[in-house]
Each structure stands twice: as C-alpha cells, then as structure tokens.
Short mmCIF file of C-alpha atoms and ligand atoms in Angstrom, two decimals:
data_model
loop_
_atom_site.label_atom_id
_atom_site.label_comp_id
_atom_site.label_asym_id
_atom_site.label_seq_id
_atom_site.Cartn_x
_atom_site.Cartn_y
_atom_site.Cartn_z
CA UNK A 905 -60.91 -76.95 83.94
CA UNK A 906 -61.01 -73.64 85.16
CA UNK A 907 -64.71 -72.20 85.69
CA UNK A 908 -65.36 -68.98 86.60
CA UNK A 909 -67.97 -67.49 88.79
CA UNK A 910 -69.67 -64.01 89.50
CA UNK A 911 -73.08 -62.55 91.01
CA UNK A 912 -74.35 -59.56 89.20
CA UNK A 913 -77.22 -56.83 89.61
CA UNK A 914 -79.17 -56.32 92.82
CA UNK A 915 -78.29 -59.06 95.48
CA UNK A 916 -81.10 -61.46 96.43
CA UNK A 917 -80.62 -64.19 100.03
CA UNK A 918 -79.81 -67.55 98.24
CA UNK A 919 -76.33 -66.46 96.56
CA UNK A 920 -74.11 -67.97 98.61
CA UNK A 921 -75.78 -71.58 98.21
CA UNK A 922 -75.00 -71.00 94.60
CA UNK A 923 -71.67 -70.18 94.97
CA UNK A 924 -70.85 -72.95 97.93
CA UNK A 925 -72.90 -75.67 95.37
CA UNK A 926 -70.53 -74.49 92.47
CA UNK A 927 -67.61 -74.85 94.35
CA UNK A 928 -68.23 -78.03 96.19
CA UNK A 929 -69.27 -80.06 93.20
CA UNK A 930 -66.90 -78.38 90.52
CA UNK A 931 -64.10 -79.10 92.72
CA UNK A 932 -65.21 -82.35 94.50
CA UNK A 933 -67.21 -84.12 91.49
CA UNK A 934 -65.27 -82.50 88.57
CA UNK A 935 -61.52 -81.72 89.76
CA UNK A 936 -62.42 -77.96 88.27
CA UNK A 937 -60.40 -75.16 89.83
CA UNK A 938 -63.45 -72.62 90.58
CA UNK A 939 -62.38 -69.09 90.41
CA UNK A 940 -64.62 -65.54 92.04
CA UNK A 941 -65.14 -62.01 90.52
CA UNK A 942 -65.51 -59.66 92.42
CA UNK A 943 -68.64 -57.18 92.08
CA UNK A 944 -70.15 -59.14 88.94
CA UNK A 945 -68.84 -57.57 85.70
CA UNK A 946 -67.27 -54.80 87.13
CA UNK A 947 -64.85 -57.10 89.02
CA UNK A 948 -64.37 -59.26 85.84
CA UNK A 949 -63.37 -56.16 83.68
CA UNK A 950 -61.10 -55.05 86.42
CA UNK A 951 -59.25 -58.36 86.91
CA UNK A 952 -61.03 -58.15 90.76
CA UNK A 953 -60.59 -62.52 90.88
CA UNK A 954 -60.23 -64.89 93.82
CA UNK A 955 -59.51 -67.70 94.11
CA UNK A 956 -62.61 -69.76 95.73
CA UNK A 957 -61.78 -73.31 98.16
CA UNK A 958 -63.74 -74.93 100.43
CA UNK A 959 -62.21 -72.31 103.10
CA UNK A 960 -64.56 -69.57 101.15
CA UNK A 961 -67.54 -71.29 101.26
CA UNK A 962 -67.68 -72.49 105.09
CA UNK A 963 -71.05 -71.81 106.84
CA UNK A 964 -72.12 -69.69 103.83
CA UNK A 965 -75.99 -70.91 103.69
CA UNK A 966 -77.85 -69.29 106.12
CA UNK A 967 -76.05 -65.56 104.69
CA UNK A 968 -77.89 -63.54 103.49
CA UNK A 969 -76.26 -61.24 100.51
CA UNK A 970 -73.32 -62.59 98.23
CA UNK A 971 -70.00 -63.47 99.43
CA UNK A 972 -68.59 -62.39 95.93
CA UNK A 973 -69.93 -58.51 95.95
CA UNK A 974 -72.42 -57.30 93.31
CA UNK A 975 -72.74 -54.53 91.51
CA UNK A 976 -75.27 -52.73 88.61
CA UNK A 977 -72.19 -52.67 85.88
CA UNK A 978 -72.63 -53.59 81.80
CA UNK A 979 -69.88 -54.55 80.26
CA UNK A 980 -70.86 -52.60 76.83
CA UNK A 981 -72.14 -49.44 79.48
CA UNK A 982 -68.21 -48.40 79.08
CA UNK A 983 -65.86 -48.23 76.02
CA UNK A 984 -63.28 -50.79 76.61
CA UNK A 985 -65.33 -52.68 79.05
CA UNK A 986 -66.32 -55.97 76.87
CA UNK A 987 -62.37 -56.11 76.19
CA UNK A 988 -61.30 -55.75 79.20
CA UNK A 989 -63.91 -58.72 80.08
CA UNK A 990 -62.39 -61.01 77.59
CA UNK A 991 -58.66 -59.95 78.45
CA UNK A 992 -59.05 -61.01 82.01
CA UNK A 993 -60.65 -64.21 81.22
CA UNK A 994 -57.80 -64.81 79.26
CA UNK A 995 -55.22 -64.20 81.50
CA UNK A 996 -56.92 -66.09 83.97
CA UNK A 997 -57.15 -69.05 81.47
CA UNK A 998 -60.82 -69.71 82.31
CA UNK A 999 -62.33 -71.57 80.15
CA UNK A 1000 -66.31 -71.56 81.57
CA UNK A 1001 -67.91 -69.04 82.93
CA UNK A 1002 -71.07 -69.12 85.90
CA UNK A 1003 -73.35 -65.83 85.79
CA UNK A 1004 -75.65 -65.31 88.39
CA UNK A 1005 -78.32 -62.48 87.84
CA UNK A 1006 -81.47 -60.99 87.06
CA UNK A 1007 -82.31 -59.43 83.47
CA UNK A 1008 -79.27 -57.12 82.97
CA UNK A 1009 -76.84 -59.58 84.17
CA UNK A 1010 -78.18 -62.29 81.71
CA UNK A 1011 -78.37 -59.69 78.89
CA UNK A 1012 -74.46 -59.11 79.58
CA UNK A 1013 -74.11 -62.92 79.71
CA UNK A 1014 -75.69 -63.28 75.96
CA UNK A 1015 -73.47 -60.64 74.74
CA UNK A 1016 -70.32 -62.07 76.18
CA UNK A 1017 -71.40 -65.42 75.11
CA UNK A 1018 -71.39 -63.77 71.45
CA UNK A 1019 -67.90 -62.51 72.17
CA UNK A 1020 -67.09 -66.28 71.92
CA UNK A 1021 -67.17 -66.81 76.00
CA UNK A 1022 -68.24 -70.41 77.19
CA UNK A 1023 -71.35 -68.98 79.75
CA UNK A 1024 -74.00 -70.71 82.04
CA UNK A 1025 -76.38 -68.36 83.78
CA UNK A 1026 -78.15 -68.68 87.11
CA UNK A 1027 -81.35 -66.66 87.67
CA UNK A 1028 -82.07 -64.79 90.42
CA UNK A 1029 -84.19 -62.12 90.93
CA UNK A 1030 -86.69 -61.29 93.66
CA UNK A 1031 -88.80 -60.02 91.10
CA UNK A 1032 -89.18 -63.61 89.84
CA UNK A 1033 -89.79 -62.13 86.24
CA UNK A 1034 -86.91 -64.09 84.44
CA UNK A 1035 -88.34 -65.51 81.29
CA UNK A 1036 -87.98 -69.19 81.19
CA UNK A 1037 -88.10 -70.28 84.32
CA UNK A 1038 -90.65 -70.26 86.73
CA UNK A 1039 -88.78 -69.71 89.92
CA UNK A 1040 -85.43 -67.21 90.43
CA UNK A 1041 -83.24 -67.11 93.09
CA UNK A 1042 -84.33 -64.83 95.93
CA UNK A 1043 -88.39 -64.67 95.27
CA UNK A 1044 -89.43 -67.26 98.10
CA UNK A 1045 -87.78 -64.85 101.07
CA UNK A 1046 -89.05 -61.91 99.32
CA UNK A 1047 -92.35 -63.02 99.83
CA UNK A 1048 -92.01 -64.21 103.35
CA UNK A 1049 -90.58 -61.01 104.48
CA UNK A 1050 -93.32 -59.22 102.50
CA UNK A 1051 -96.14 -61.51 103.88
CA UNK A 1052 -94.88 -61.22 107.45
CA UNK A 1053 -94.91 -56.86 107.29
CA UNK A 1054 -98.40 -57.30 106.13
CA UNK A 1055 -99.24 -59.33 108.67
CA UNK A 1056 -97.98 -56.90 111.21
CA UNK A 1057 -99.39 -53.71 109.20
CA UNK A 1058 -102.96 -55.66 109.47
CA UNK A 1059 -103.28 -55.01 113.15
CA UNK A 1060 -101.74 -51.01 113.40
CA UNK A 1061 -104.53 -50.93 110.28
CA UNK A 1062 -107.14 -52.03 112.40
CA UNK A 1063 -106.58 -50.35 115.39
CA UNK A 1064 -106.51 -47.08 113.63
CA UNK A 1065 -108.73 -47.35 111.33
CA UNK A 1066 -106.41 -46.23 108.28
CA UNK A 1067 -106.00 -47.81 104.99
CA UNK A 1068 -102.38 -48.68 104.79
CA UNK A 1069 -100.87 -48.84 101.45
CA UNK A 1070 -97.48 -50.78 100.97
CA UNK A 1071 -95.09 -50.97 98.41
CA UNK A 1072 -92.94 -54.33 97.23
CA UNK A 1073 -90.94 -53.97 94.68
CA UNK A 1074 -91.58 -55.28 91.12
CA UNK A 1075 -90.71 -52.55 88.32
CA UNK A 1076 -92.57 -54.74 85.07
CA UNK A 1077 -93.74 -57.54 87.10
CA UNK A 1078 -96.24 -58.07 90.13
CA UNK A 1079 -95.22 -61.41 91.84
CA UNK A 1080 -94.06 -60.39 95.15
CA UNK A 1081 -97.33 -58.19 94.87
CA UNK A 1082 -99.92 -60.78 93.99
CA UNK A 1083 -98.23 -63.51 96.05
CA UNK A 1084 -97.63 -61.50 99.28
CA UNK A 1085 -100.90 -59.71 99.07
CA UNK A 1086 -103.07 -62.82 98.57
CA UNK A 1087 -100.62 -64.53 101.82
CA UNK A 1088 -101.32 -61.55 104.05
CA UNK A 1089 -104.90 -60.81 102.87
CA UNK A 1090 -104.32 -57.71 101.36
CA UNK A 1091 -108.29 -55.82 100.03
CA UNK A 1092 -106.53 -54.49 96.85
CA UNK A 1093 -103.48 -55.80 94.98
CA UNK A 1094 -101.74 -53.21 91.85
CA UNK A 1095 -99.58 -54.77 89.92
CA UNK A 1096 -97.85 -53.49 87.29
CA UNK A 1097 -99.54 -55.83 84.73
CA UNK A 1098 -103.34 -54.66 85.19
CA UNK A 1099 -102.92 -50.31 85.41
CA UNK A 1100 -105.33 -49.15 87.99
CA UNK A 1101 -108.36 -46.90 87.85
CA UNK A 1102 -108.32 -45.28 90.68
CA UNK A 1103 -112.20 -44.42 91.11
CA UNK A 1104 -112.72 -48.17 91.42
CA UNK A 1105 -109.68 -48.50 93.82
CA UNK A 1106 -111.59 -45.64 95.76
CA UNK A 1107 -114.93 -47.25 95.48
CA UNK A 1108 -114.10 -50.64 96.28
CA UNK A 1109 -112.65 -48.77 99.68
CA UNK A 1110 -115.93 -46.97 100.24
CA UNK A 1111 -117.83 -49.80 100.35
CA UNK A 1112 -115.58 -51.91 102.36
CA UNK A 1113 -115.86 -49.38 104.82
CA UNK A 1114 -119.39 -48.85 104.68
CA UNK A 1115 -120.26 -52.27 104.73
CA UNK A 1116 -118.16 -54.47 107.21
CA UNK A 1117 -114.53 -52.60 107.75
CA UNK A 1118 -113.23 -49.75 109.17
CA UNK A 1119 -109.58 -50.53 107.78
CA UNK A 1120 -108.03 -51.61 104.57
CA UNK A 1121 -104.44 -52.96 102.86
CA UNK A 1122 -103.49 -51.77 99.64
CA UNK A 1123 -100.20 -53.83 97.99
CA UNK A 1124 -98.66 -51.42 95.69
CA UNK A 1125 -95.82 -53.26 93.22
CA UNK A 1126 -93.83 -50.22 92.44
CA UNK A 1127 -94.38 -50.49 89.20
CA UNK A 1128 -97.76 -50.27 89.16
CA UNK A 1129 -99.11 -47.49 87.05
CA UNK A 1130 -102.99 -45.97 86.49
CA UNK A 1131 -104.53 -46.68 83.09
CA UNK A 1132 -104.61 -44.21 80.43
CA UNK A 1133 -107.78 -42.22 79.84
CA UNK A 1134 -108.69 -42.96 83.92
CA UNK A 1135 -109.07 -40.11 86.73
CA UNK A 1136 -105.09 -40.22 87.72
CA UNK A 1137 -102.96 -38.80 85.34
CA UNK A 1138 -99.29 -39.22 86.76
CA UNK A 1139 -95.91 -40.05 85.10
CA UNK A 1140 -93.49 -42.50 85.98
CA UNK A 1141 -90.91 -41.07 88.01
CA UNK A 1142 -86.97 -42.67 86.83
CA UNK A 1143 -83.54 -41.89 88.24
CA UNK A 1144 -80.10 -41.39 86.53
CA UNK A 1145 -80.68 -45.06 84.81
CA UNK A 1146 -83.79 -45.26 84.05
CA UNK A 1147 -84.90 -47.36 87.32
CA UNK A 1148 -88.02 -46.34 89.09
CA UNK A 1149 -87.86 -44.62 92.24
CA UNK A 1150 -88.83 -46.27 95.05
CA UNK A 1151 -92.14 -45.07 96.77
CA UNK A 1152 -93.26 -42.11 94.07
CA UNK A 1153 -96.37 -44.15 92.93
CA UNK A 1154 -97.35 -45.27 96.48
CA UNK A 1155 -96.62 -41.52 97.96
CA UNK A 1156 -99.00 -40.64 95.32
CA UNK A 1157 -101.76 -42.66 96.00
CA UNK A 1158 -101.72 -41.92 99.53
CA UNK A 1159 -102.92 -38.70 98.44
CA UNK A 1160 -105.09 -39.40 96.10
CA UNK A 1161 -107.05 -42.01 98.01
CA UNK A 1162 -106.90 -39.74 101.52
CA UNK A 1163 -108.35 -36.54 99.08
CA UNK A 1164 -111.31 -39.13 97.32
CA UNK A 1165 -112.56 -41.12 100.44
CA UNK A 1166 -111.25 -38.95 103.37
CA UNK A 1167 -109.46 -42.05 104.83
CA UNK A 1168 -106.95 -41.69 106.76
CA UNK A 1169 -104.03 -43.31 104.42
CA UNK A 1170 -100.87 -44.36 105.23
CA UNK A 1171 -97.50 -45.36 103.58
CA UNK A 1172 -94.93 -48.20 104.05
CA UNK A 1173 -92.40 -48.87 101.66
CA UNK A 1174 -90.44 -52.18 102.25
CA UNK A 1175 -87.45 -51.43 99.88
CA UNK A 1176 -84.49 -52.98 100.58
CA UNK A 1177 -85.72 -55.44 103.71
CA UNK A 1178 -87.28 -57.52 101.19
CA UNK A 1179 -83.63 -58.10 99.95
CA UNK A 1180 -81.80 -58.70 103.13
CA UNK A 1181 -81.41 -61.42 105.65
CA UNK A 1182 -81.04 -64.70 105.50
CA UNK A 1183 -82.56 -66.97 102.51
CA UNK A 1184 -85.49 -69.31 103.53
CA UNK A 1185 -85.13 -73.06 102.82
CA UNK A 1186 -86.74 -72.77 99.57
CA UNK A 1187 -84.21 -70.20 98.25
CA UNK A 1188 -81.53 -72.19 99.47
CA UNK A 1189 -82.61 -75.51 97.96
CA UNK A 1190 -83.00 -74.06 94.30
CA UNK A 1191 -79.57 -71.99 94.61
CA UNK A 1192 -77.93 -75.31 95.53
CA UNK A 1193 -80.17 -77.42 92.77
CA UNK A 1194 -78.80 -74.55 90.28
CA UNK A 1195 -75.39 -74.35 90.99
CA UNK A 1196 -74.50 -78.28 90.72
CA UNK A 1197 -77.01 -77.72 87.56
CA UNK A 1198 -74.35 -75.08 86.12
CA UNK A 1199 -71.35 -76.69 86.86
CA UNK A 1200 -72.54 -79.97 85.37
CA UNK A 1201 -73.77 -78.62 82.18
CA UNK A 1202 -70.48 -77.26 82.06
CA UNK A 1203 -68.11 -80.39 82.73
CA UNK A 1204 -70.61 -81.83 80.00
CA UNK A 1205 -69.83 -79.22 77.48
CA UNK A 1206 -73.14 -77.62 77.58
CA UNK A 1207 -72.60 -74.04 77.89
CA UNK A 1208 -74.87 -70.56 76.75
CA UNK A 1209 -78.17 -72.21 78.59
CA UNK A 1210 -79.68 -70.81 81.39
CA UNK A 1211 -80.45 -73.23 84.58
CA UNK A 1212 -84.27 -73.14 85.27
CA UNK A 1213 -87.11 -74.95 87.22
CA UNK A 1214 -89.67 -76.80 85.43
CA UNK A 1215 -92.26 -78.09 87.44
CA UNK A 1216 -90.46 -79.77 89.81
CA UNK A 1217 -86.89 -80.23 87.86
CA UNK A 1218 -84.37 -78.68 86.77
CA UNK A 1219 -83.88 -77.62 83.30
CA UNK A 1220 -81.49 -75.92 80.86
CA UNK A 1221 -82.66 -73.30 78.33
CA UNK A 1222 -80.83 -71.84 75.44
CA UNK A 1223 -79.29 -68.13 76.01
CA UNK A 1224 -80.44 -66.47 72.99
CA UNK A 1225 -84.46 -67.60 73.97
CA UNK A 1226 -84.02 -65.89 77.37
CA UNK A 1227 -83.35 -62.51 75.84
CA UNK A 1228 -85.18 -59.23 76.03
CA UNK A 1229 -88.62 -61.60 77.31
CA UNK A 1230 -90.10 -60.46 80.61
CA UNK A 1231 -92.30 -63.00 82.93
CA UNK A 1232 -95.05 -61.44 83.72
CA UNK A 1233 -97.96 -62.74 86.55
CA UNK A 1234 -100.45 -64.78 84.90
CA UNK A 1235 -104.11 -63.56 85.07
CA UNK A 1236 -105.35 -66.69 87.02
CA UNK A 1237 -102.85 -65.56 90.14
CA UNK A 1238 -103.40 -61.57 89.65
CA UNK A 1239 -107.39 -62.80 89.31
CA UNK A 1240 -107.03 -64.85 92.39
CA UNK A 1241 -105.69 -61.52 94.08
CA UNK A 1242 -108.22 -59.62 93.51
CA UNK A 1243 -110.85 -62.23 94.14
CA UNK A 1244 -110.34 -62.10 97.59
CA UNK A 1245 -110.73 -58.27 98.61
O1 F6P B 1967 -83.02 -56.56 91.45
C1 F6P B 1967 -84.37 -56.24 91.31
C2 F6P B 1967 -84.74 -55.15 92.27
O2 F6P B 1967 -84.76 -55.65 93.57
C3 F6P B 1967 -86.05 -54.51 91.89
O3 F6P B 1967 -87.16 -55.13 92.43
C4 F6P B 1967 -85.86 -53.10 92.39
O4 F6P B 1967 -86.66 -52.22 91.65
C5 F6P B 1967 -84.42 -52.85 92.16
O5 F6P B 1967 -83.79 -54.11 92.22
C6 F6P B 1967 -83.76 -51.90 93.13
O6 F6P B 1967 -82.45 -51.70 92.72
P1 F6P B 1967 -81.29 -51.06 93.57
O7 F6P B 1967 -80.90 -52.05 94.64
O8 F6P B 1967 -80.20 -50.84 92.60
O9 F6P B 1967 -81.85 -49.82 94.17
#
C-alpha cells in the first residue's frame, strides 16, 4: 500500500520519531511504500511529495523540528485547495493518509476524511489541549524548557528583588502554565481557564512581600485573560488570523502590577524556545508509540481515528468525536497550582 504522511500547524520536538516510526514499521512490518508532503497541507495541495526510505529517516530522533516542513495552511482557507488535495492523492495513488497536528490540522483531517480520504491523525501540540487524548506530541519538552527558564528566572528574581512575570504559551488551555509553574515553584499561575482578578493577584503579592519575600514569579499562559466585572478591563489583542499575540497580556500586567504594588516587575516571554531543540525522551517515546500506532491501524483497515494515550496505552479514537472539543486543565492540577504560592 501506499501511505502517505505530513506534519501540519506549528512544529513541536518529537516529529521526526513519528515520521522515522512510520517509515520503519510501514515499510519493514507492512511492505507499505511511505510517501512525505511537504509543508503539511500546503505541500499536499501543491503536489510538494517525497519519497521517504530508511536514507530519510537516519539519526532523525534527537532533531528537534520536522524533517517534512510545516506550515499554518487549510485546505478549505483557499478555493480550489480541498481539490487540489484530493487530485494529488490521486495521482500519487495513495491510498492512506498519516496527519500529524494540533487542532487545525485535525480539523483539516476530518474534512478530508469526509471528502472520502482514508486518514489517521497523530496529535501533537505543545499546548497538550487535543481532546481525547491525554498526552500530544511536543508537551513533555515544552515543559522542561519552561521549568528550566523558571528555574533560572528564580535567582535574577531574588537577587533583585523584582517580581518576574513569564509568559508560556497556551491560547485556550493552561498546561504548560500549571505544569511548569508548579515544577519551578512559580507564587501565581494564570491560566486561561480561571480569568484573573487582578486586585487579588496584587494582594496575594503584597503580602508575600510583606510577610517572608522580597521577590515573586508570575506564570502567565498567554491566553490568560482578567474576569469580567474585575479592576482590569483589557481586550484580547489578535493578528491577521485571529491568533493571539504573543506577550500583549503579560506586557500588560507588568504595568498594572508595577502601578498597584510599586514592585519592580519584569517581563520574559519564552515564545518560540519552548518549541525548539531537541525532544526529551518522553516526547520521543510517544511519537514512536504513535506512529507504529498509525501505520498499524492502517494495514488493519482502521482509518478516520485519531492515535491517543490512555493511561498508559495506546488508543484509537474516532475522527468525528475529536472535533471542535478543546482539553482544557482540570481544576485539581490548576488547584494544585495555586495551592502552592
Ligand atoms: O502550535 C501551538 C502554538 O505553539 C501555540 O501555543 C502558540 O500560540 C502558537 O502555536 C504560535 O504560533 P506560530 O508559531 O504560528 O506563531
């Protein structure tokens, strides 16, 4: 058979151990002839295909990125798009296709899978917010890389006396924030889920200060957002697409907490970082577990599931349940956050 592979959205460390697990057991275990798109959908529309060996996927693990390109591209954003989709996986007689992504890429997956396209999806995400399974692709480095800058903003925090605020990302979910901040130790965590008032962010400072500290860590998600009818009023700030833009909440806040407590407030934004590098084991281990899980289902003629860790296995879930749900942090973990300011 020929099965098809692409990586979509923002890239996350751990793609390539999908890709080389694909590869290695669709060709060794299953004789399939594995085949790459370039750029996620955008290379699929545009007929952007390699062909992927053993020669591809050499020394691949440790890398961070995707060896396949990525890119934020819907087939149904452009007219013509979803047909040019279906054309090229026609001409290139593939008969299976492997998505790797985050919410839009799976979204895209559903809708070509209505088109009539044979589709397993991998989640990744660093966000971790991929409904229906409760790891993705990516999350574990985030939060090592997220942990490890608060560790280091902890001491420039206390040698200066400053309350440091830093941003993860996490537009309508706070893992990295609720995980990383409870790792490092972070006083306050804001997570998108729980909107902020900002006089008991402010208070909970003040006496900090007053009582044992003279510095304190703030982890922002970027989505996080004060509640209505509270002190802040601010609006969300979104670029050409609708995404948020990086840093606007957290710039914010600096000011608002350096104006209410006379701190002296600082900002970090970790951005991309949290994205780059090399995967840590865990990554590594689930994008291997969920490629041979993909290419399996597939040479078993189970197709439009998603791949997904239960507990401690692997899993398939059906497409169509995946779609338009968000994971969101439990209360227990963001409770667990904030229990230990
Ligand atoms: O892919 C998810 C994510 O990493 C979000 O956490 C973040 O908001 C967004 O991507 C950034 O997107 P881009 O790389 O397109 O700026």
């Amino acid at each position: 058979m020929r099965v098809g592979i692409l990586t979509g959205g923002g890239d996350v460390p751990g793609l390539n151990a999908v890709i080389r697990a694909v590869v290695k057991r669709g060709e060794g275990e299953h004789g399939h002839s594995i085949v790459g798109f370039k750029n996620g959908w955008k290379g699929l529309a545009d007929g952007d295909v390699v062909q992927m060996g053993r020669q591809q996927i050499r020394n691949v693990l440790p890398l961070g990125g995707t060896l396949l390109g990525t890119a934020r591209f819907h087939p149904n954003w452009e007219d013509g798009s979803m047909d040019a989709v279906l054309s090229t996986l026609e001409a290139e007689h593939v008969e299976a296709l492997i998505c790797v992504g985050g919410d839009g890429t799976l979204h895209a997956a559903s809708q070509v899978a209505e088109a009539g396209v044979k589709i397993v999806a991998v989640p990744k995400t660093i966000d971790n917010d991929v409904w229906g399974t409760e790891r993705s692709i990516g999350f574990e480095t985030a939060v090592m890389i997220a942990t490890e800058a608060i560790d280091r903003i902890h001491t420039t925090a206390e040698s200066h006396n400053r309350v440091m605020l830093v941003e993860v990302m996490g537009r309508t979910a706070g893992w990295i924030a609720a995980t990383a901040g409870i790792a490092g130790g972070a006083e306050i965590v804001l997570a998108p889920e729980r909107p902020f008032d900002i006089d008991k962010v402010c208070k909970i400072l003040k006496h900090r200060h007053r009582a044992h500290a003279s510095f304190s860590i703030i982890v922002v998600a970027e989505g996080a957002v004060p509640a209505p009818g509270t002190s802040m009023e601010y609006e969300v700030k979104k670029g050409r697409f609708g995404e948020i833009i990086a840093g606007s909440i957290t710039d914010r806040l600096q000011v608002e907490i350096s104006e209410r407590t006379g701190f002296d407030t600082r900002v970090t934004v970790l951005g991309h970082i949290q994205r780059g590098g090399s995967p840590v084991p865990a990554d590594r281990i689930l994008g291997s577990r969920f490629g041979i899980a993909a290419v399996d289902a597939i040479s078993r003629g189970e197709t439009n599931v998603m791949t997904a860790l239960k507990g401690d296995e692997i899993v398939l879930v059906p497409l169509e349940e995946i779609a338009g749900k968000v994971k969101h942090v439990p209360d227990e973990l963001l409770d667990a956050a904030a229990a230990l300011a």
